[in-house]
Every structure is written in C-alpha cells, then in structure tokens.
Short mmCIF file of C-alpha atoms in Angstrom, two decimals:
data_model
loop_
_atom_site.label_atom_id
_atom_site.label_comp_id
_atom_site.label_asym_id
_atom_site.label_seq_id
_atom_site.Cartn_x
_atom_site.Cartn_y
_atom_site.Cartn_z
CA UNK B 1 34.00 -0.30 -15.06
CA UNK B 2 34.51 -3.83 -16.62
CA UNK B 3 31.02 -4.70 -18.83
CA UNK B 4 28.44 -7.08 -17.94
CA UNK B 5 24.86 -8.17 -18.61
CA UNK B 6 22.58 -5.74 -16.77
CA UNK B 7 20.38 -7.51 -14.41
CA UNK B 8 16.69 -7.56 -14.07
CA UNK B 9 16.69 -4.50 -11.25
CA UNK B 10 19.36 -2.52 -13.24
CA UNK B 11 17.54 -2.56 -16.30
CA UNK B 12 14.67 -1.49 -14.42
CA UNK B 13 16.74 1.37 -13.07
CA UNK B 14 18.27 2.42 -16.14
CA UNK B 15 15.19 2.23 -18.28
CA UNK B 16 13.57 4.80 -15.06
CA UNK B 17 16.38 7.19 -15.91
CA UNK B 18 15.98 7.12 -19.64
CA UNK B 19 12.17 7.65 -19.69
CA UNK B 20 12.20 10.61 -17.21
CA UNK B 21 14.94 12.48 -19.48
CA UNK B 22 13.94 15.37 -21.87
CA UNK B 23 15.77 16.37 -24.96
CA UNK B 24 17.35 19.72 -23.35
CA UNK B 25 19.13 17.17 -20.46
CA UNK B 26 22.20 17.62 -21.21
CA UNK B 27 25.15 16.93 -18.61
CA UNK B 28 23.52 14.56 -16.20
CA UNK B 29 24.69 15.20 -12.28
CA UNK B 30 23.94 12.40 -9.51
CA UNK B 31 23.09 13.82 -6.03
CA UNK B 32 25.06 10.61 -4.25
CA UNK B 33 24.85 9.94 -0.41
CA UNK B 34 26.18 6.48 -0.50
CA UNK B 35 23.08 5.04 0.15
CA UNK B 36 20.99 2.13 -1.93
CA UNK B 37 18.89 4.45 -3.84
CA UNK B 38 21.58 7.09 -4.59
CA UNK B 39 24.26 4.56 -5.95
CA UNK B 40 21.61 2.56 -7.80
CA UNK B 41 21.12 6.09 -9.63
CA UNK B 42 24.77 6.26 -10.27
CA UNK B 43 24.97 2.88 -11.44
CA UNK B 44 21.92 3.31 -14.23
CA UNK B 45 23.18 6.91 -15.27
CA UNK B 46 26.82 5.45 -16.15
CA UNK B 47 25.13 3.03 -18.31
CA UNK B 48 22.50 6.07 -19.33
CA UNK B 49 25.31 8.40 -20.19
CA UNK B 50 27.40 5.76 -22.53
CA UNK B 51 24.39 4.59 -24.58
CA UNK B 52 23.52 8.69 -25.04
CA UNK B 53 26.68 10.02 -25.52
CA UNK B 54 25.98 12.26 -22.18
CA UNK B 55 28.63 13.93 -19.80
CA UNK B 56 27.98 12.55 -16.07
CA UNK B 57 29.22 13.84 -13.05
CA UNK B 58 28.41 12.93 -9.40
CA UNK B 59 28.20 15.51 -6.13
CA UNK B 60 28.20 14.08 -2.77
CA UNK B 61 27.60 16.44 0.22
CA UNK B 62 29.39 16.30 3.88
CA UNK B 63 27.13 18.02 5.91
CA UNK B 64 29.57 17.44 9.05
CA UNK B 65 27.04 16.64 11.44
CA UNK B 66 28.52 12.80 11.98
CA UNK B 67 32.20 11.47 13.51
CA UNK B 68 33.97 10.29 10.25
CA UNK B 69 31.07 11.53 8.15
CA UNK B 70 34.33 13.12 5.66
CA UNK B 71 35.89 10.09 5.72
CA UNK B 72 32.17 8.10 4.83
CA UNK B 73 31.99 11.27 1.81
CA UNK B 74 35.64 10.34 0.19
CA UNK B 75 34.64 6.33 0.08
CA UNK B 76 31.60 7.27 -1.61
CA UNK B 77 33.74 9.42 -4.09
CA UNK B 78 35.53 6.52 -4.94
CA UNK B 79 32.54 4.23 -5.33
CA UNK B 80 31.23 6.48 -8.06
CA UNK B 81 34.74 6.92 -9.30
CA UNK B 82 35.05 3.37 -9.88
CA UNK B 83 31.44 2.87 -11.32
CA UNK B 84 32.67 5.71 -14.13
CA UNK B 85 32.30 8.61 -13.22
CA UNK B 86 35.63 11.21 -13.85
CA UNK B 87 33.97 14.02 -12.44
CA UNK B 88 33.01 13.35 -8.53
CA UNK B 89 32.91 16.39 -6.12
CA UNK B 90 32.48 16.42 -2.26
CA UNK B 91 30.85 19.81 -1.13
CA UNK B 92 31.06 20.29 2.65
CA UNK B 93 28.27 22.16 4.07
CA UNK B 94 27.49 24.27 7.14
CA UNK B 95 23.81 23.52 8.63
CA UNK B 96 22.49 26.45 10.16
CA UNK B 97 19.88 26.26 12.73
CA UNK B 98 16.64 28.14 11.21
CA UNK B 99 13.83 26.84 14.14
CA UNK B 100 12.75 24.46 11.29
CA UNK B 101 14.55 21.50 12.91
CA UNK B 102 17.66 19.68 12.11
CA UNK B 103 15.86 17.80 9.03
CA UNK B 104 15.02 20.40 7.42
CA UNK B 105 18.03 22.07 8.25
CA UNK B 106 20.53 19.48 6.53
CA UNK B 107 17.98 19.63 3.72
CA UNK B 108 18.18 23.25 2.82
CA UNK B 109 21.89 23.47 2.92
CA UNK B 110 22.16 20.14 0.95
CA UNK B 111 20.00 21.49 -2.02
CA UNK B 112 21.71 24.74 -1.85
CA UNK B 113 25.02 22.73 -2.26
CA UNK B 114 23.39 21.09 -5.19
CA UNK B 115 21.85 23.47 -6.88
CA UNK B 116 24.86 25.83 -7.26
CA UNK B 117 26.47 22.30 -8.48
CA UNK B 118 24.17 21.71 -11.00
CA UNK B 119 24.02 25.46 -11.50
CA UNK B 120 27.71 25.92 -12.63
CA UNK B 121 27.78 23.04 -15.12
CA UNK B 122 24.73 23.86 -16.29
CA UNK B 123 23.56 20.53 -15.53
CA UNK B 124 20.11 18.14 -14.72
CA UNK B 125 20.25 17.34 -11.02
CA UNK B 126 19.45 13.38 -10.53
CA UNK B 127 17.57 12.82 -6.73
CA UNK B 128 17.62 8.98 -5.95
CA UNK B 129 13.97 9.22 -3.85
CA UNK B 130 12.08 5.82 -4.80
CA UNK B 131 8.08 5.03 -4.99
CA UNK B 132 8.34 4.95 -0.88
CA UNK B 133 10.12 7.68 0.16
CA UNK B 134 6.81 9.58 -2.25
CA UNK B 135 4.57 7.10 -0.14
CA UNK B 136 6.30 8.67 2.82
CA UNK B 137 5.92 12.40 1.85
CA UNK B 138 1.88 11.69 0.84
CA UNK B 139 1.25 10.16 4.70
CA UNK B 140 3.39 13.15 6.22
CA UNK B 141 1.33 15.78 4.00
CA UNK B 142 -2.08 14.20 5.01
CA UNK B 143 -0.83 14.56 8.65
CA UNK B 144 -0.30 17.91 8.24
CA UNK B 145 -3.89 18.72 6.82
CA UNK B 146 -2.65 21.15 4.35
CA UNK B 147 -4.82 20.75 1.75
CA UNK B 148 -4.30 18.95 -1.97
CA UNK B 149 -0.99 20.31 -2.49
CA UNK B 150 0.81 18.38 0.93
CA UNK B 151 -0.40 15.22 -0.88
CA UNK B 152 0.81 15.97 -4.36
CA UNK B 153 4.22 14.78 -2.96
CA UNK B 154 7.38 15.16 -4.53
CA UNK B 155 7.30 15.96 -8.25
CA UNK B 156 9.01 14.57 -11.26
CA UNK B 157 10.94 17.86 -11.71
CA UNK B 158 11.27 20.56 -9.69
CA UNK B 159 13.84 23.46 -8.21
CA UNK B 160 15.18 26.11 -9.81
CA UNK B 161 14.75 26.01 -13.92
CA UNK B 162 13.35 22.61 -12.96
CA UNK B 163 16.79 20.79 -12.43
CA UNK B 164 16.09 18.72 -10.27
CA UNK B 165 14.77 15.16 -11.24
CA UNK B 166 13.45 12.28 -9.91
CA UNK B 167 13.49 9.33 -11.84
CA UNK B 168 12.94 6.38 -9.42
CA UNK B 169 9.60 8.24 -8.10
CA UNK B 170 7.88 4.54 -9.46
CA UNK B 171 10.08 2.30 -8.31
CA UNK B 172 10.47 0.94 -5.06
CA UNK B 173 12.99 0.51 -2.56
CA UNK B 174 13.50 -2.80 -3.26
CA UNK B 175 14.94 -3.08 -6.17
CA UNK B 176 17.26 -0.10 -5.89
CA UNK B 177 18.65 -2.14 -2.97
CA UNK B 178 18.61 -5.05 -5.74
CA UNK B 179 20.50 -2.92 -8.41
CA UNK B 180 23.18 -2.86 -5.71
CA UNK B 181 22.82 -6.19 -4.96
CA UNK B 182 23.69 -7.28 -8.70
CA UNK B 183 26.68 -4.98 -8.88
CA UNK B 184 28.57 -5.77 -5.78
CA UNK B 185 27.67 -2.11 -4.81
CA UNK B 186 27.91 -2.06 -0.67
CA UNK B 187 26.08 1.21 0.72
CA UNK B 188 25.94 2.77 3.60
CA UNK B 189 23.10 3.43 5.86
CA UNK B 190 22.49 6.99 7.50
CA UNK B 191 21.59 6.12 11.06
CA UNK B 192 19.55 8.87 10.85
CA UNK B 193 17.43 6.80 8.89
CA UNK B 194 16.30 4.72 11.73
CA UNK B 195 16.32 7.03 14.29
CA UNK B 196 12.43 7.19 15.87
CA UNK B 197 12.65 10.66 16.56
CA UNK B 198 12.06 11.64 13.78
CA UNK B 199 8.50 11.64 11.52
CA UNK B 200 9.79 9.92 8.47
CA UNK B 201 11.55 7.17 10.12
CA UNK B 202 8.22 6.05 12.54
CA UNK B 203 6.26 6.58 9.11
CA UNK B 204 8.58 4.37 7.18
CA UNK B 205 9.20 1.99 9.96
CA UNK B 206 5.63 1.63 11.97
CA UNK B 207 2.91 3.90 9.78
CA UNK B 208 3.21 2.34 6.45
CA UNK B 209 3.97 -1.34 7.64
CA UNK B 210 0.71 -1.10 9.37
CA UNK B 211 -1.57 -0.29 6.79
CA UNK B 212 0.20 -2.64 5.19
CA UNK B 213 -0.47 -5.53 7.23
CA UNK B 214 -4.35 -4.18 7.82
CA UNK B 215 -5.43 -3.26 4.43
CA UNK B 216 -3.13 -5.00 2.55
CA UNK B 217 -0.27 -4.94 0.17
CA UNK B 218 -0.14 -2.61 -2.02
CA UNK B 219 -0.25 0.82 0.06
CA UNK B 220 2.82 2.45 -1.09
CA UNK B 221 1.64 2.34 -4.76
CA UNK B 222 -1.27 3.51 -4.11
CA UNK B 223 -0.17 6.82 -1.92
CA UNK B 224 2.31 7.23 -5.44
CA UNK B 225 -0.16 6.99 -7.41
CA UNK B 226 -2.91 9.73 -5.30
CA UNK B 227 0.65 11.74 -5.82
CA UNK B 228 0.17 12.22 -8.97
CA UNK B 229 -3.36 12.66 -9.10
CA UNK B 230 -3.57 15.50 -6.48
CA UNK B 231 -0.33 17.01 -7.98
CA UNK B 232 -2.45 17.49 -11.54
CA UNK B 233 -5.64 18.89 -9.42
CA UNK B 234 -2.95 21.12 -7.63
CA UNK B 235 -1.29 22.06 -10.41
CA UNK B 236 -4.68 23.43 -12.00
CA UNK B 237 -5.52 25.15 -9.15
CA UNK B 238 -2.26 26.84 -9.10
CA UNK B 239 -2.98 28.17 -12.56
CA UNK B 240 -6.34 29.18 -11.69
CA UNK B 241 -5.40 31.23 -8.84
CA UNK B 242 -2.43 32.73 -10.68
CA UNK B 243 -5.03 33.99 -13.40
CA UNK B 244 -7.30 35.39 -10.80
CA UNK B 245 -4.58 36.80 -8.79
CA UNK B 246 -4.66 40.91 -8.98
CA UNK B 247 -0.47 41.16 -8.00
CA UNK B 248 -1.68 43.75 -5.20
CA UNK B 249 -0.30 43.73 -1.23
CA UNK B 250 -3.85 44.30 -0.17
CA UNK B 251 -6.68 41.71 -1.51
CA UNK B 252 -10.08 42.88 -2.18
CA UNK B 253 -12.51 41.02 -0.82
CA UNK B 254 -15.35 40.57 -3.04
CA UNK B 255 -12.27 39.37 -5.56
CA UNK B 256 -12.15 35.90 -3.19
CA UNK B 257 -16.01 35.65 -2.89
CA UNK B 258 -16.27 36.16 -6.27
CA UNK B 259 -14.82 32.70 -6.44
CA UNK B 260 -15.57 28.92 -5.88
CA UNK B 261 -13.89 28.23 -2.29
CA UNK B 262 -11.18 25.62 -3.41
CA UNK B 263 -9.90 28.63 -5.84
CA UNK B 264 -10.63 31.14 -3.05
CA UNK B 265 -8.27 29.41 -0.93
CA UNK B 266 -5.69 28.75 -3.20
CA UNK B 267 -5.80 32.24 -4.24
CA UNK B 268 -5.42 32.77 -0.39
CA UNK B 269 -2.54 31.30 0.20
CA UNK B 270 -0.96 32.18 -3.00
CA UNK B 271 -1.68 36.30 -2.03
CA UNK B 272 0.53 34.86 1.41
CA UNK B 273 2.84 33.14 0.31
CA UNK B 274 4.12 35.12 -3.16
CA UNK B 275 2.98 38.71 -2.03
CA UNK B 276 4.04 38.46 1.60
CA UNK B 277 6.39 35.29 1.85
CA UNK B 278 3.98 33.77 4.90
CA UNK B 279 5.37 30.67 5.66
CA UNK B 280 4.02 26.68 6.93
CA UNK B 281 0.70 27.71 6.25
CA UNK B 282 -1.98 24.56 6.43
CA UNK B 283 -5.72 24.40 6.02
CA UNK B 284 -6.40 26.01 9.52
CA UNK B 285 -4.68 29.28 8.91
CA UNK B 286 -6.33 29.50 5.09
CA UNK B 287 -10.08 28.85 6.79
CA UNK B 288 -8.90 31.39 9.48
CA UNK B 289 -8.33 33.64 6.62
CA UNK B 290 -11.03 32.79 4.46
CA UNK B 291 -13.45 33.65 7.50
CA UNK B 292 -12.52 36.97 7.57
CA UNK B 293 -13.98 37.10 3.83
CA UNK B 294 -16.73 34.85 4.05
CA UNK B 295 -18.01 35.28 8.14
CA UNK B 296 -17.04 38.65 8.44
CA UNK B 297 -18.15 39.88 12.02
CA UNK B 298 -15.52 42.47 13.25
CA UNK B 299 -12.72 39.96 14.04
CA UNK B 300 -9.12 41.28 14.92
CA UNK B 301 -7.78 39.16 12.50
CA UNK B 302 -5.77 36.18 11.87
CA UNK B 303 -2.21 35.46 13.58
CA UNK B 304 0.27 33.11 11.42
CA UNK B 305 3.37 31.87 11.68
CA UNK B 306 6.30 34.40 11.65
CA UNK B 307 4.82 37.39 13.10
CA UNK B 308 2.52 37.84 11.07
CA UNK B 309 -1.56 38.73 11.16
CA UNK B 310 -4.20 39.29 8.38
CA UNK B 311 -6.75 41.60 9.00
CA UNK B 312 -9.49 43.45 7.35
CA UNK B 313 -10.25 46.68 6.92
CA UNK B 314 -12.46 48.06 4.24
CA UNK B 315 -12.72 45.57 2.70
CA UNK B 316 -9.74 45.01 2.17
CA UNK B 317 -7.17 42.31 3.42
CA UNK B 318 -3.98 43.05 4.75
CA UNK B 319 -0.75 41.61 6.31
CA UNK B 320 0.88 43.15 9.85
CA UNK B 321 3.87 42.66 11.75
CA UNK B 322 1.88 43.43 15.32
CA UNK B 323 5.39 43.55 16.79
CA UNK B 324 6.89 45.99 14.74
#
C-alpha cells in the first residue's frame, strides 16, 4: 500500500489501536466483515503493525447464509490484501440452529471460527465494534432487566485467554465510516443490518435516534460511558461472590443470608451458572431464587430456563431436571 499522510479519522483510529495494546500482543489478527468499522480496523492495524514491528493477519468468515455471500468474503480478502496484509484467511462456517435465534446463531459459530484462528497463531483477536454498537448492547441489556452486568456491555478484552479486543469501544461510527472515507476504502453493508426484525437494528435505527432527538445529543456516549462504570461495579461483585462461593452443587442457605443482597444474588447466579451451567438467567429468575432463601414458605421451587428448577430442602438449595 502506496504511503500517505494519515488523515484526521485514521489517526484517530490508529492511535485507538495502539492505546488498547498490551506488551504480550504479539501477532495482531483483524476479525474483517467488509464493513466500515471492520476495514477501518484493518486500515489502522497495517499502519499499527509497521510502526511496531508486529506480524498482522486478517480472518474473514462466510457464514453462507446469503446468495453470493463467498463471492462478497473473497472481495473482502482482497481489500485487506491490498491494504497489507499477506496473511488473509476466509473460514466458512456452518450455523446451527440452537433455539437462540439466527443472531445469535451466526454469532457463536463466527467466534468459534475466530477463536480457533487466533488460537493457532497464537494471536490478539481485533473486533471492529465502535462507541455505538456498546451504546446498543447497554439499551438491549437494560431491556432485558438483568441486573448490572447486562449494562456493563461489551468489554475491552474478553474470550478465551482474553484474545479478543476491542479497540474502537470509544469511538463512534462516524469516523470509522470517515477512516474509509479518506482511504478510498468502499464497504459493504450487511442487509441484515437494517433489517427491523431484529432488536439491534430498531435500537440502532428508532431507540437511540429518539432519545437523541428528546434528551439530546450526546446519548451514545453516555450509555459507553455507564458501560464502563457498571462493568467495574460488576466486576467487583464478581470477585466478591467468587470469594464467598463454597464450590458445592447444593448451596446452604444461611451462606446467602449471611450476605448483603446485591452479593447474595450474584453469588446466586454465579452457584447457576458455574456449578450447574443455568442459562439466560435475568433479575426475575435470581429474585425467584433468592425468595426461596429469604421468604421461605414451603414453595415447590423455582422453574428456569432449560429444564431446570431450584428447590429447597433442608436448607439446602438444589438444582432438578423435573423431566428426567
């Protein structure tokens, strides 16, 4: 790629990437979908890569749910091949239907494709989501009512060993459609992304335009920036409840009222979730739970997703498969 004076937006990007890295970043591997935010990630990690003397490499994933969605994977290849990269790879997945929906679907065979990417060159994964796709996840998380955790967002790092990274997490949109603005990059948009039906896209294209125009500019910062404040508070909590945690399948009850109810809870829904893999727990099913500590009257117990139910006996808690 021929040299030439970084603009305003790409120096923005670039100087995004080289904050977020750590010194044990080594090979540097761009998740790239051949959208705005994705190739403005590629662009600032070629630039990135040369002034740090870092490998680069680029994986773009085919989930083969589009007509000409392999053809759409091989032009991005070439993109990033052009930008600078010598070591693209397309990955084609197979999305498996789990009753989670076909969102979540693509997304859980996408980061398994990634992963193992990043896995077998022993590489940091870079994720292209910008200050409003975190505005985005904050709205869907207080929607959900699952407590301080659904509004902690996405985090910096995350994923197995903590690969994955996010460097654009404060920037917006805007300028990563400006970085490819400046550098003649043309992207493609995932009609997906303006599809209604789902969450996200009304969210991105009704919610936060709303509160926009009514309260005033400024929203998507601001749902960033609680991000990272209830992500700290969660993060404590976590640590708390991991400390108080006994490791056992059953929970003893006078272990959660021996605690304040925010760590009771957590320590909940950690006891689900790690002893007992529960899954899409949110604040109803933890006060549910909690009740059968705290407003203990003979109740049957608790039904939660999966086919499962807590109940208590002796006081005791326990998880059943009433079906089995």
């Amino acid at each position: 790629m021929a040299r030439r004076a970084l603009g305003p937006a790409t120096l923005a990007a670039v100087r995004a990437v080289e904050s977020s890295l750590d010194p044990s970043d080594g090979c540097l591997l761009v998740a790239c979908s051949g959208g705005p935010d994705s190739l403005a990630l590629a662009r600032a990690v070629v630039t990135v890569g040369a002034r740090r003397t870092l490998p680069i490499a680029a994986v773009v994933v085919d989930h083969g749910l589009q007509q000409f969605s392999a053809d759409r994977a091989t032009e991005t290849a070439t993109t990033l091949t052009t930008l600078g990269f010598g070591d693209v790879t397309v990955r084609t997945v197979t999305v498996r239907s789990t009753g989670a929906g076909p969102e979540a679907d693509a997304r859980l065979a996408r980061y398994r494709a990634l992963d193992e990417a990043a896995a077998t060159r022993d590489a940091t994964l870079l994720l292209g989501h910008t200050r409003d796709d975190q505005a985005e996840t904050v709205l869907l998380g207080l929607a959900r009512g699952s407590g301080t955790r659904s509004l902690a967002g996405m985090a910096l790092r995350s994923g197995p060993g903590a690969r994955r990274l996010r460097p654009f997490l404060a920037l917006p949109r805007s300028v990563t459609e400006q970085v490819c603005r400046e550098n003649d990059l043309v992207w493609w948009s995932d009609p997906y992304n303006t599809d209604p039906g789902y969450a996200r896209v009304r969210v991105r294209q009704t919610v936060l335009p709303t509160l926009e125009r009514e309260l005033g500019p400024g929203i998507a910062e601001a749902l960033a920036r609680t991000a990272v404040l209830a992500r700290d508070d969660a993060d404590l909590l976590d640590a708390l409840a991991a400390e108080a945690d006994p490791g056992t399948s059953t929970l003893a009850c006078q272990v959660v009222e021996g605690l304040p109810p925010a760590l009771g809870r957590r320590l909940l829904g950690r006891w689900l979730r790690l002893e007992h893999g529960a899954p899409d727990l949110n604040a109803g099913h933890l006060y549910a739970v909690e009740a059968l500590v705290t407003d203990w009257h003979g109740q049957a117990g608790v039904d939660l997703p999966g086919g499962l139910r807590v109940r208590r006996t002796d006081g005791r808690l326990e998880l059943v498969r009433p079906d089995r």
